[in-house]
Amino acid sequence: MEIPKTYDPRQAEEQHYARWERAGCFAPEANRDESAPVYSIVIPPPNVTGSLHMGHALQHTIMDVLARYHRMRGKRTLWVIGTDHAGISTQIVVERELKKEGLSRHDLGREKFIERVWEWKQRSGGRITEQMRREGASVDWSRERFTMDDDLSRAVREFFVRCHDEGLIYRGERLINWCPKDQTALSDLEVDKETQKGQLWHLQYPVKGSDERRVTVATTRPETMLGDTAVAVNPDDERYQDLIGATLMLPLTGREIPIVADAAVDPAFGTGAVKVTPAHDPTDYEIGERHNLPQIVVIDKHARMTEAAGAEFAGLDRYEAREKVVQKFEELGLLERVADYEGAVSRCDRCRTVIEPLISLQWFCKQRELAEKGLELIRERHEPHFVPEVPWEKVYTDWLEGLHDWTLSRQLWWGHRIPAWYDEEGNVYVARSEEDARVAAGADKLTQDPDVLDTWFSSALWPISTLGWPEETSADLKTFYPTDVLVTAREIIFLWVSRMVMTGTKFIGPLPFRDVVITGLVLDKHGKKMSKSKPSDAVDPMDVFEKYGVDATRITLASSPASTGTDSRWRDEQVESYRNFANKIWNAARFCLMNSEGAQVGKGFEGDPSGWALHDRWIMSELNRTAREVSRAVEGYQFHEAVYSLYHFFWDDFCDWYIELTKQDVTASEPTPARDAARSRVVTVLETALRLLHPFMPFITEELWQRLPGVGADSLHPAYRGMEPTVMLTEYPRADESLIDERAESEMRAVIELVSRVRNIRTELNVKPSEEVRLIISAGGDGLGRVFDASLPQIKRLVRASEVSFKESMADAPRASARAALAGGAELAVPFEGLIDFGQETARLGKEIEKLSKELERLEAQLANPQFVERAPAEKVEELRQRSEDIRQRIVALEQMLEALKG
RNA sequence: GCCCGCUUAGCUCAGUGGUAGAGCACACGCUUCACACGCGUGGGGUCGUAGGUUCAAGUCCUACAGCGGGCACCA
């Protein structure tokens, strides 16, 4: 059979995904067992404008490992795929495209513009989903969704109307975050607070009716003073007691404003007197509400000063106005001082423009009521279960406890239009359709609200809308809701996770997911966040796929601490080592296939295990132990532990030991039943290992599995009978506890130690690899002696010994021997006439004795401690006793060896 | 300001109260008939600091230091 020496991932990647997709392997319908349990995941829908980054690759790997694992366990598995219309992002992308043609969206008009966006989506929107095919993601394409699909839009309107009818959604004039660049309102979660160095200006406002007296206010935004309608002080502040109720002359405007007392003012900060601009600051807005202060809008939606700011300032940019205000105060002698100050600035998280708080008429959602059920569940039942639980359960709970109303409306064109219509008098009719609104209004001429909804409004419905809600009879909703797990990043716990909880509990009942896995970040090699906007050594997953292969990338990500929630750096060396692992798998399989004549998967391990050779009992024990460990790890979302087990089993146990131990039998030139059996065993272990590895490395495992002798339609999990043979629909190996054999493992450890010690001696004495040695073993007739005897052919081969002899004791071994004492009382000698440097050998043994003596000393000290013996568990004490006994024995043996050296 | 996380080998990171681990890097030796993306052997750690609990602490508790993150209406 012609198999190249080096694995080339490309060919397997190109071939198998298309085949799986064509054969319908990804759909839950592949499973013919109607009574099979269900497993479902919905993907956090990537933005339709997006392209794959490492964060996606990480999350998708985890979701795919879970989906493939549970699918192989025979569950009816659904992984829902789709994309998000991503309101602002998408609108910006298309506007940018228009700009190249010298057009703005206003040139096109709303309808044409939206057509243009759909066109763009048709043309370029599939990029990220194409990339997901490359990743190997086993999502069900037949159920692919887009948040602007008709049925999902219907769900959005249903959600809006029902909440409006219950008073949870309302329209009102409130202070909101406004992005002057994107020209839209934003929710609190779409705003980043950033500390920034700036100044604190101390401005003096003269007191009316007094020539000298002034009140000094401190502000980071002097330009807003043009809209001041009061100055507030703390009611208990002694400095200002006599001024409460007094009137100030607001400079530059000639307006008179009152001094009010409000507990929100911190007397310790600044001067203890706060200028109040209700129209442009959230705190001031609340103070204004409490004291019935007028709101004077001095900054407009473009962050320019309005007419109300005064003729001198009208039209100026907010920062120009700031300078001018400061300058004027200085000229008037009313600028007391300027202090350096580090304060928080809010920025639009999309375009980084400084947010302008503005009073504006918008739609809001009362989240507090919606969150009640979710709060109850997390507090009383710790549901959903966050992984890792610390710190996310607390972060999530704290957030739900401190909810503010959610600003829903966006002044954009791309998105779900708000289902509200107005008649000519301005009355509002919220309805599921324009027709319903007309009926409600009793009028024909209605105008729909021009605004659209926050993108996250439709995302909040994702787990239920993709499964068919509000169609209560939807089979998918009944079958696949609630989902099993949500895998996502911490940034969207509030934006998305909490809101899905609200909609799921409100409209369906149960939480939309049982577990929430929060991944860590994949940072660049310097520990910086990979970012497109900020400088970083961001790594493109597609490049990594190209260079190292998809499987190597996936298993690297699964092994990364980021898969279990800890941020960690991306390192090419890591993926390189897993690329090497893929190649190791390839070559192990290559060896098996080159020697596969007469072999058959599933054979070779017949009869009672007690009749098997030690290495066969041992490898089955390790294999089943690995299967147990991997299942435990995957089910507990400890992916790096699963990878560690698989890597260690495959490379160390299977390749380095089992194949080497069995090689002679497998490569025997005579085609005997014994050879066939040995070949079958090695291929059986390989096949099981490939199934264990498949969720992590789908392509190479499929590529190799297809070539194994004796696999086919019958190899599939019973639930998938009738499907095309593929490793992805076989049964995920279940640990057979009866094959986990502690004794075989311990005996094999002894053989490994023996071999390792002889190799160590060979290396230390510079024996050429090609040169054969003689080996003398003393291990008693029972126990270890029998074990070594039974494995003699293997031992001879592995240490390159021409001859191995068993002796009662080492006493009559040649003086010129290198010696070692093993655990369990075994001793060995390797005679080297003329090669032994007695001084060197004495030193080597001396060093060994010293090392063991130190350990013995420590153990004995512990055993001599009556409190330890009394209080520690008896088995622990016994364990230490045995260990110290073994070490003592070895020291005695080594000392005798030293004696023997003296001759 | 409040809350949280991290600190273990040269690097990146695992680690469940009971013998400190992996990968990479490093050193030495290998064209050993699956694999040099490999094989064999080896060196390398007072587990951030100081206390405490415990028979026993890298692991639990307290404080501190350094780094990172989240939340917050102190102008």
Short mmCIF file of C-alpha atoms in Angstrom, two decimals, chain A residues 72-490:
data_model
loop_
_atom_site.label_atom_id
_atom_site.label_comp_id
_atom_site.label_asym_id
_atom_site.label_seq_id
_atom_site.Cartn_x
_atom_site.Cartn_y
_atom_site.Cartn_z
CA MET A 72 -21.22 9.32 18.48
CA ARG A 73 -22.90 8.49 21.74
CA GLY A 74 -26.04 7.92 19.71
CA LYS A 75 -27.90 11.10 20.61
CA ARG A 76 -30.09 12.93 18.11
CA THR A 77 -27.71 15.81 17.80
CA LEU A 78 -28.48 19.25 16.45
CA TRP A 79 -26.03 22.10 16.21
CA VAL A 80 -27.91 25.13 14.90
CA ILE A 81 -26.00 27.43 12.59
CA GLY A 82 -26.84 30.91 11.41
CA THR A 83 -25.68 34.48 11.20
CA ASP A 84 -26.65 37.77 12.76
CA HIS A 85 -27.69 40.76 10.66
CA ALA A 86 -25.45 42.93 12.88
CA GLY A 87 -27.27 46.23 12.44
CA ILE A 88 -24.67 48.94 12.66
CA SER A 89 -21.72 46.89 11.41
CA THR A 90 -23.48 45.80 8.28
CA GLN A 91 -24.92 49.21 7.57
CA ILE A 92 -21.44 50.70 7.88
CA VAL A 93 -19.92 48.13 5.54
CA VAL A 94 -22.48 48.85 2.85
CA GLU A 95 -22.27 52.60 3.34
CA ARG A 96 -18.53 52.34 2.87
CA GLU A 97 -19.10 50.49 -0.35
CA LEU A 98 -21.52 53.18 -1.50
CA LYS A 99 -19.05 55.87 -0.62
CA LYS A 100 -16.64 54.47 -3.18
CA GLU A 101 -19.32 55.17 -5.75
CA GLY A 102 -19.65 58.68 -4.35
CA LEU A 103 -23.04 57.92 -2.83
CA SER A 104 -24.53 58.05 0.63
CA ARG A 105 -27.43 55.97 1.88
CA HIS A 106 -29.57 59.11 1.74
CA ASP A 107 -28.94 59.36 -1.99
CA LEU A 108 -30.47 55.94 -2.39
CA GLY A 109 -33.29 56.30 0.06
CA ARG A 110 -34.31 53.78 2.61
CA GLU A 111 -35.86 51.15 0.40
CA LYS A 112 -33.10 51.08 -2.19
CA PHE A 113 -30.49 51.08 0.51
CA ILE A 114 -31.98 48.05 2.21
CA GLU A 115 -32.15 46.28 -1.13
CA ARG A 116 -28.51 47.05 -1.51
CA VAL A 117 -27.71 45.53 1.87
CA TRP A 118 -29.53 42.34 0.94
CA GLU A 119 -27.55 42.28 -2.27
CA TRP A 120 -24.37 42.65 -0.31
CA LYS A 121 -25.45 39.85 1.98
CA GLN A 122 -26.09 37.56 -0.97
CA ARG A 123 -22.69 38.34 -2.38
CA SER A 124 -20.41 38.55 0.66
CA GLY A 125 -22.39 37.44 3.68
CA GLY A 126 -21.46 33.79 3.44
CA ARG A 127 -17.79 34.20 4.14
CA ILE A 128 -17.78 33.16 7.75
CA THR A 129 -20.05 30.19 7.20
CA GLU A 130 -17.79 29.01 4.38
CA GLN A 131 -14.89 29.27 6.80
CA MET A 132 -16.82 27.13 9.24
CA ARG A 133 -16.94 24.35 6.67
CA ARG A 134 -13.20 24.48 6.58
CA GLU A 135 -13.12 24.16 10.36
CA GLY A 136 -15.03 20.94 10.13
CA ALA A 137 -17.95 22.25 12.15
CA SER A 138 -20.69 19.64 12.13
CA VAL A 139 -23.57 22.11 12.00
CA ASP A 140 -26.89 21.33 10.39
CA TRP A 141 -26.91 23.46 7.26
CA SER A 142 -30.45 22.43 6.43
CA ARG A 143 -31.60 24.52 9.37
CA GLU A 144 -29.38 27.53 8.72
CA ARG A 145 -30.95 30.78 9.89
CA PHE A 146 -30.41 34.50 9.53
CA THR A 147 -31.78 36.90 12.10
CA MET A 148 -33.60 38.85 9.36
CA ASP A 149 -35.33 35.79 7.90
CA ASP A 150 -39.11 36.16 7.70
CA ASP A 151 -39.87 33.72 10.49
CA LEU A 152 -37.25 35.20 12.79
CA SER A 153 -38.55 38.69 12.06
CA ARG A 154 -42.00 37.49 12.94
CA ALA A 155 -40.62 36.27 16.28
CA VAL A 156 -39.15 39.70 16.86
CA ARG A 157 -42.48 41.43 16.28
CA GLU A 158 -44.25 38.92 18.50
CA PHE A 159 -41.77 39.56 21.30
CA PHE A 160 -42.15 43.31 20.93
CA VAL A 161 -45.92 43.34 20.79
CA ARG A 162 -46.39 41.00 23.73
CA CYS A 163 -44.02 42.96 25.92
CA HIS A 164 -45.60 46.22 24.85
CA ASP A 165 -49.04 44.91 25.70
CA GLU A 166 -47.77 44.05 29.17
CA GLY A 167 -46.18 47.43 29.62
CA LEU A 168 -42.66 46.04 29.54
CA ILE A 169 -41.83 47.96 26.39
CA TYR A 170 -42.59 51.67 26.26
CA ARG A 171 -41.73 54.80 24.38
CA GLY A 172 -40.43 57.79 26.23
CA GLU A 173 -38.16 60.78 26.34
CA ARG A 174 -35.10 59.97 28.34
CA LEU A 175 -31.41 60.67 28.48
CA ILE A 176 -29.66 58.13 26.29
CA ASN A 177 -26.19 57.40 24.90
CA TRP A 178 -25.87 59.01 21.51
CA CYS A 179 -23.10 58.35 19.03
CA PRO A 180 -22.54 61.57 17.06
CA LYS A 181 -20.77 59.67 14.31
CA ASP A 182 -23.11 56.72 13.81
CA GLN A 183 -26.09 59.01 14.49
CA THR A 184 -27.94 56.59 16.67
CA ALA A 185 -28.90 55.87 20.22
CA LEU A 186 -26.98 53.07 21.94
CA SER A 187 -27.63 50.92 24.97
CA ASP A 188 -25.36 51.08 27.99
CA LEU A 189 -23.72 47.84 26.90
CA GLU A 190 -22.63 49.23 23.57
CA VAL A 191 -20.61 51.90 25.28
CA ASP A 192 -17.09 51.44 26.63
CA LYS A 193 -15.95 53.46 29.59
CA GLU A 194 -12.38 54.45 29.39
CA THR A 195 -10.29 56.33 31.89
CA GLN A 196 -8.58 59.23 30.27
CA LYS A 197 -6.34 62.03 31.39
CA GLY A 198 -8.00 65.39 31.26
CA GLN A 199 -8.67 68.50 33.24
CA LEU A 200 -11.04 69.58 35.93
CA TRP A 201 -11.98 73.20 35.43
CA HIS A 202 -13.04 75.20 38.46
CA LEU A 203 -15.57 77.81 37.35
CA GLN A 204 -17.01 80.56 39.45
CA TYR A 205 -20.69 81.52 39.29
CA PRO A 206 -21.55 84.88 40.94
CA VAL A 207 -24.28 84.94 43.58
CA LYS A 208 -27.17 87.18 42.71
CA GLY A 209 -27.47 90.17 44.98
CA SER A 210 -23.91 90.06 46.16
CA ASP A 211 -20.96 91.79 44.52
CA GLU A 212 -18.23 89.47 45.67
CA ARG A 213 -19.70 86.18 46.56
CA ARG A 214 -19.24 83.36 44.05
CA VAL A 215 -19.83 79.66 44.06
CA THR A 216 -17.13 77.54 42.46
CA VAL A 217 -18.11 74.42 40.56
CA ALA A 218 -15.69 71.83 39.20
CA THR A 219 -16.37 70.28 35.81
CA THR A 220 -14.73 68.11 33.18
CA ARG A 221 -17.06 69.50 30.53
CA PRO A 222 -17.11 73.33 30.70
CA GLU A 223 -19.11 73.61 27.47
CA THR A 224 -22.14 72.10 29.14
CA MET A 225 -22.37 75.06 31.53
CA LEU A 226 -24.30 76.78 28.79
CA GLY A 227 -27.10 74.38 29.56
CA ASP A 228 -26.87 74.57 33.34
CA THR A 229 -30.18 75.04 35.08
CA ALA A 230 -29.00 74.79 38.69
CA VAL A 231 -26.08 74.23 41.00
CA ALA A 232 -26.49 71.45 43.52
CA VAL A 233 -24.92 70.99 46.93
CA ASN A 234 -25.28 68.30 49.54
CA PRO A 235 -28.07 69.20 51.98
CA ASP A 236 -25.74 68.61 54.92
CA ASP A 237 -22.82 70.59 53.59
CA GLU A 238 -22.22 73.34 56.14
CA ARG A 239 -20.34 75.52 53.70
CA TYR A 240 -23.39 76.12 51.60
CA GLN A 241 -26.21 76.11 54.15
CA ASP A 242 -26.98 79.77 53.71
CA LEU A 243 -26.92 79.53 49.94
CA ILE A 244 -29.49 76.78 49.47
CA GLY A 245 -32.35 78.41 47.65
CA ALA A 246 -30.22 81.36 46.59
CA THR A 247 -29.89 82.37 42.96
CA LEU A 248 -26.76 82.40 40.85
CA MET A 249 -25.98 84.45 37.78
CA LEU A 250 -24.89 81.95 35.14
CA PRO A 251 -22.02 83.63 33.29
CA LEU A 252 -22.03 83.95 29.49
CA THR A 253 -25.77 83.43 29.36
CA GLY A 254 -27.20 85.99 31.71
CA ARG A 255 -29.52 83.28 33.03
CA GLU A 256 -30.44 83.01 36.67
CA ILE A 257 -30.26 79.53 38.18
CA PRO A 258 -31.08 78.26 41.66
CA ILE A 259 -28.92 76.46 44.16
CA VAL A 260 -30.62 73.22 45.13
CA ALA A 261 -29.83 70.66 47.80
CA ASP A 262 -29.44 67.07 46.64
CA ALA A 263 -28.05 64.05 48.42
CA ALA A 264 -26.38 62.79 45.24
CA VAL A 265 -23.72 65.41 45.68
CA ASP A 266 -20.55 64.26 47.39
CA PRO A 267 -19.30 67.13 49.57
CA ALA A 268 -15.80 65.69 49.50
CA PHE A 269 -15.37 65.91 45.75
CA GLY A 270 -14.24 69.08 44.00
CA THR A 271 -15.76 72.05 45.69
CA GLY A 272 -18.87 70.27 46.91
CA ALA A 273 -20.94 72.30 44.48
CA VAL A 274 -22.03 70.69 41.23
CA LYS A 275 -23.22 72.42 38.12
CA VAL A 276 -26.39 70.72 36.93
CA THR A 277 -26.99 70.17 33.20
CA PRO A 278 -30.04 67.92 33.07
CA ALA A 279 -30.00 67.64 29.29
CA HIS A 280 -26.46 66.37 29.01
CA ASP A 281 -25.45 64.28 31.97
CA PRO A 282 -27.06 61.20 33.51
CA THR A 283 -26.58 62.25 37.13
CA ASP A 284 -27.71 65.78 36.40
CA TYR A 285 -30.71 64.38 34.59
CA GLU A 286 -31.81 62.65 37.78
CA ILE A 287 -31.13 65.69 39.92
CA GLY A 288 -33.17 67.69 37.43
CA GLU A 289 -36.05 65.25 37.72
CA ARG A 290 -36.04 65.55 41.48
CA HIS A 291 -36.03 69.31 41.48
CA ASN A 292 -38.16 69.94 38.43
CA LEU A 293 -35.40 71.73 36.63
CA PRO A 294 -35.75 72.77 33.01
CA GLN A 295 -33.71 70.86 30.44
CA ILE A 296 -31.86 73.11 28.06
CA VAL A 297 -30.44 71.26 25.10
CA VAL A 298 -27.22 73.00 24.12
CA ILE A 299 -25.58 70.17 22.16
CA ASP A 300 -27.18 68.58 19.12
CA LYS A 301 -26.98 65.16 17.54
CA HIS A 302 -23.81 66.07 15.68
CA ALA A 303 -22.16 67.14 18.93
CA ARG A 304 -22.42 70.76 17.88
CA MET A 305 -23.72 73.57 20.02
CA THR A 306 -27.33 74.60 19.44
CA GLU A 307 -28.97 77.99 19.23
CA ALA A 308 -29.94 77.57 22.86
CA ALA A 309 -26.24 77.73 23.71
CA GLY A 310 -26.25 81.32 22.59
CA ALA A 311 -25.42 83.03 19.35
CA GLU A 312 -21.72 83.07 20.07
CA PHE A 313 -21.54 79.32 20.45
CA ALA A 314 -24.20 78.02 18.13
CA GLY A 315 -22.71 75.75 15.48
CA LEU A 316 -19.42 75.20 17.25
CA ASP A 317 -18.18 71.67 17.80
CA ARG A 318 -18.38 70.62 21.47
CA TYR A 319 -14.59 70.77 21.87
CA GLU A 320 -14.29 74.17 20.20
CA ALA A 321 -17.04 75.38 22.48
CA ARG A 322 -15.15 74.00 25.45
CA GLU A 323 -12.08 76.07 24.65
CA LYS A 324 -14.13 79.13 24.04
CA VAL A 325 -16.06 78.79 27.29
CA VAL A 326 -12.85 78.39 29.25
CA GLN A 327 -11.33 81.36 27.50
CA LYS A 328 -14.36 83.52 28.28
CA PHE A 329 -14.29 82.54 31.94
CA GLU A 330 -10.65 83.43 32.06
CA GLU A 331 -11.35 86.84 30.54
CA LEU A 332 -14.09 87.41 33.08
CA GLY A 333 -11.80 86.42 35.91
CA LEU A 334 -14.13 83.56 36.76
CA LEU A 335 -11.74 80.70 36.01
CA GLU A 336 -10.47 79.80 39.44
CA ARG A 337 -8.05 77.08 38.45
CA VAL A 338 -7.50 74.07 36.23
CA ALA A 339 -6.48 70.80 37.78
CA ASP A 340 -5.24 67.66 36.08
CA TYR A 341 -7.80 64.95 36.35
CA GLU A 342 -8.25 61.36 35.26
CA GLY A 343 -11.86 60.69 34.50
CA ALA A 344 -14.04 58.26 32.64
CA VAL A 345 -15.04 58.89 29.05
CA SER A 346 -17.71 56.87 27.26
CA ARG A 347 -17.02 55.75 23.73
CA CYS A 348 -19.07 54.05 21.09
CA ASP A 349 -17.74 50.50 21.16
CA ARG A 350 -17.94 50.36 17.39
CA CYS A 351 -16.39 53.60 16.20
CA ARG A 352 -14.68 54.85 19.39
CA THR A 353 -16.37 58.25 19.10
CA VAL A 354 -17.01 59.93 22.45
CA ILE A 355 -20.63 59.41 23.38
CA GLU A 356 -22.89 62.40 23.90
CA PRO A 357 -25.62 61.88 26.49
CA LEU A 358 -28.75 63.36 24.92
CA ILE A 359 -32.38 63.60 25.80
CA SER A 360 -34.31 61.86 23.15
CA LEU A 361 -37.55 60.03 22.36
CA GLN A 362 -36.80 56.33 22.18
CA TRP A 363 -38.23 52.87 22.84
CA PHE A 364 -37.19 51.13 26.04
CA CYS A 365 -37.59 47.73 27.61
CA LYS A 366 -38.00 47.24 31.35
CA GLN A 367 -35.62 44.43 31.99
CA ARG A 368 -36.08 44.15 35.71
CA GLU A 369 -39.38 42.31 35.45
CA LEU A 370 -38.13 40.12 32.63
CA ALA A 371 -35.10 39.11 34.66
CA GLU A 372 -36.98 38.04 37.77
CA LYS A 373 -37.35 34.40 36.82
CA GLY A 374 -33.72 34.21 35.78
CA LEU A 375 -32.60 35.75 39.05
CA GLU A 376 -34.63 33.28 41.02
CA LEU A 377 -33.15 30.35 39.12
CA ILE A 378 -29.54 31.41 39.52
CA ARG A 379 -29.94 32.27 43.19
CA GLU A 380 -31.89 29.22 44.24
CA ARG A 381 -30.76 26.53 41.86
CA HIS A 382 -27.55 27.86 40.33
CA GLU A 383 -29.06 27.57 36.88
CA PRO A 384 -27.80 27.90 34.29
CA HIS A 385 -24.62 26.23 35.40
CA PHE A 386 -21.66 28.40 34.45
CA VAL A 387 -18.34 26.80 33.52
CA PRO A 388 -16.13 27.91 35.11
CA GLU A 389 -18.54 28.75 37.88
CA VAL A 390 -16.14 31.26 39.41
CA PRO A 391 -16.37 34.11 38.61
CA TRP A 392 -19.16 34.01 36.04
CA GLU A 393 -22.08 32.98 38.19
CA LYS A 394 -21.47 35.97 40.42
CA VAL A 395 -20.84 38.35 37.55
CA TYR A 396 -24.08 37.25 35.93
CA THR A 397 -26.07 37.47 39.16
CA ASP A 398 -24.72 40.91 40.02
CA TRP A 399 -25.66 42.13 36.59
CA LEU A 400 -29.23 40.85 36.83
CA GLU A 401 -29.57 42.55 40.18
CA GLY A 402 -28.55 45.96 38.89
CA LEU A 403 -30.47 46.14 35.63
CA HIS A 404 -31.47 49.41 33.99
CA ASP A 405 -33.99 49.81 31.22
CA TRP A 406 -32.73 48.81 27.82
CA THR A 407 -32.71 51.38 25.03
CA LEU A 408 -34.17 49.43 22.13
CA SER A 409 -34.45 51.83 19.23
CA ARG A 410 -31.67 52.60 16.81
CA GLN A 411 -31.69 55.35 14.24
CA LEU A 412 -30.54 53.02 11.50
CA TRP A 413 -32.09 51.58 8.40
CA TRP A 414 -30.75 48.05 8.52
CA GLY A 415 -32.51 45.94 11.09
CA HIS A 416 -35.93 44.95 12.35
CA ARG A 417 -38.22 47.92 11.95
CA ILE A 418 -40.05 48.77 15.15
CA PRO A 419 -43.61 47.44 14.86
CA ALA A 420 -45.22 50.73 15.84
CA TRP A 421 -47.36 52.94 13.63
CA TYR A 422 -48.57 56.49 14.12
CA ASP A 423 -51.73 58.12 12.89
CA GLU A 424 -51.93 61.75 11.87
CA GLU A 425 -52.54 62.85 15.43
CA GLY A 426 -49.43 61.03 16.53
CA ASN A 427 -51.19 58.21 18.39
CA VAL A 428 -49.14 55.04 18.60
CA TYR A 429 -50.33 51.62 17.53
CA VAL A 430 -48.04 48.70 18.28
CA ALA A 431 -49.06 45.67 16.24
CA ARG A 432 -47.85 42.49 14.60
CA SER A 433 -48.49 43.98 11.16
CA GLU A 434 -49.48 47.23 9.52
CA GLU A 435 -52.85 45.74 8.84
CA ASP A 436 -53.44 45.02 12.52
CA ALA A 437 -52.32 48.53 13.31
CA ARG A 438 -54.83 49.97 10.84
CA VAL A 439 -57.60 47.97 12.40
CA ALA A 440 -56.58 49.16 15.82
CA ALA A 441 -56.31 52.75 14.67
CA GLY A 442 -59.47 52.68 12.60
CA ALA A 443 -57.56 54.67 10.05
CA ASP A 444 -55.86 53.96 6.76
CA LYS A 445 -53.09 56.45 6.81
CA LEU A 446 -50.45 55.32 9.20
CA THR A 447 -46.73 55.89 9.31
CA GLN A 448 -44.40 53.27 10.68
CA ASP A 449 -41.80 54.24 13.22
CA PRO A 450 -38.63 54.89 11.21
CA ASP A 451 -36.29 53.30 13.73
CA VAL A 452 -35.03 49.75 13.96
CA LEU A 453 -34.35 47.55 16.97
CA ASP A 454 -31.08 46.90 18.66
CA THR A 455 -29.41 43.93 16.98
CA TRP A 456 -29.36 42.12 20.31
CA PHE A 457 -33.14 42.19 20.42
CA SER A 458 -33.35 39.47 17.81
CA SER A 459 -30.33 37.69 19.28
CA ALA A 460 -32.21 37.46 22.55
CA LEU A 461 -34.67 35.17 20.77
CA TRP A 462 -32.10 33.07 18.91
CA PRO A 463 -32.52 29.75 20.76
CA ILE A 464 -36.29 29.86 20.47
CA SER A 465 -36.76 31.62 17.14
CA THR A 466 -34.38 29.31 15.27
CA LEU A 467 -36.36 26.36 16.60
CA GLY A 468 -39.67 27.76 15.40
CA TRP A 469 -41.12 30.08 18.05
CA PRO A 470 -43.69 31.68 18.05
CA GLU A 471 -45.09 28.64 16.26
CA GLU A 472 -45.91 26.76 19.44
CA THR A 473 -46.45 23.54 17.51
CA SER A 474 -42.99 23.56 16.03
CA ALA A 475 -41.52 20.09 16.22
CA ASP A 476 -38.00 21.42 16.55
CA LEU A 477 -38.94 23.60 19.48
CA LYS A 478 -40.51 20.64 21.22
CA THR A 479 -37.61 18.34 20.45
CA PHE A 480 -34.55 20.50 20.85
CA TYR A 481 -35.53 23.11 23.44
CA PRO A 482 -34.01 23.61 25.94
CA THR A 483 -30.54 23.20 24.50
CA ASP A 484 -27.80 21.49 26.42
CA VAL A 485 -25.03 24.01 26.41
CA LEU A 486 -24.11 27.50 25.30
CA VAL A 487 -20.47 28.11 24.46
CA THR A 488 -19.49 31.73 24.29
CA ALA A 489 -17.19 34.53 25.32
CA ARG A 490 -17.51 36.56 28.46
#
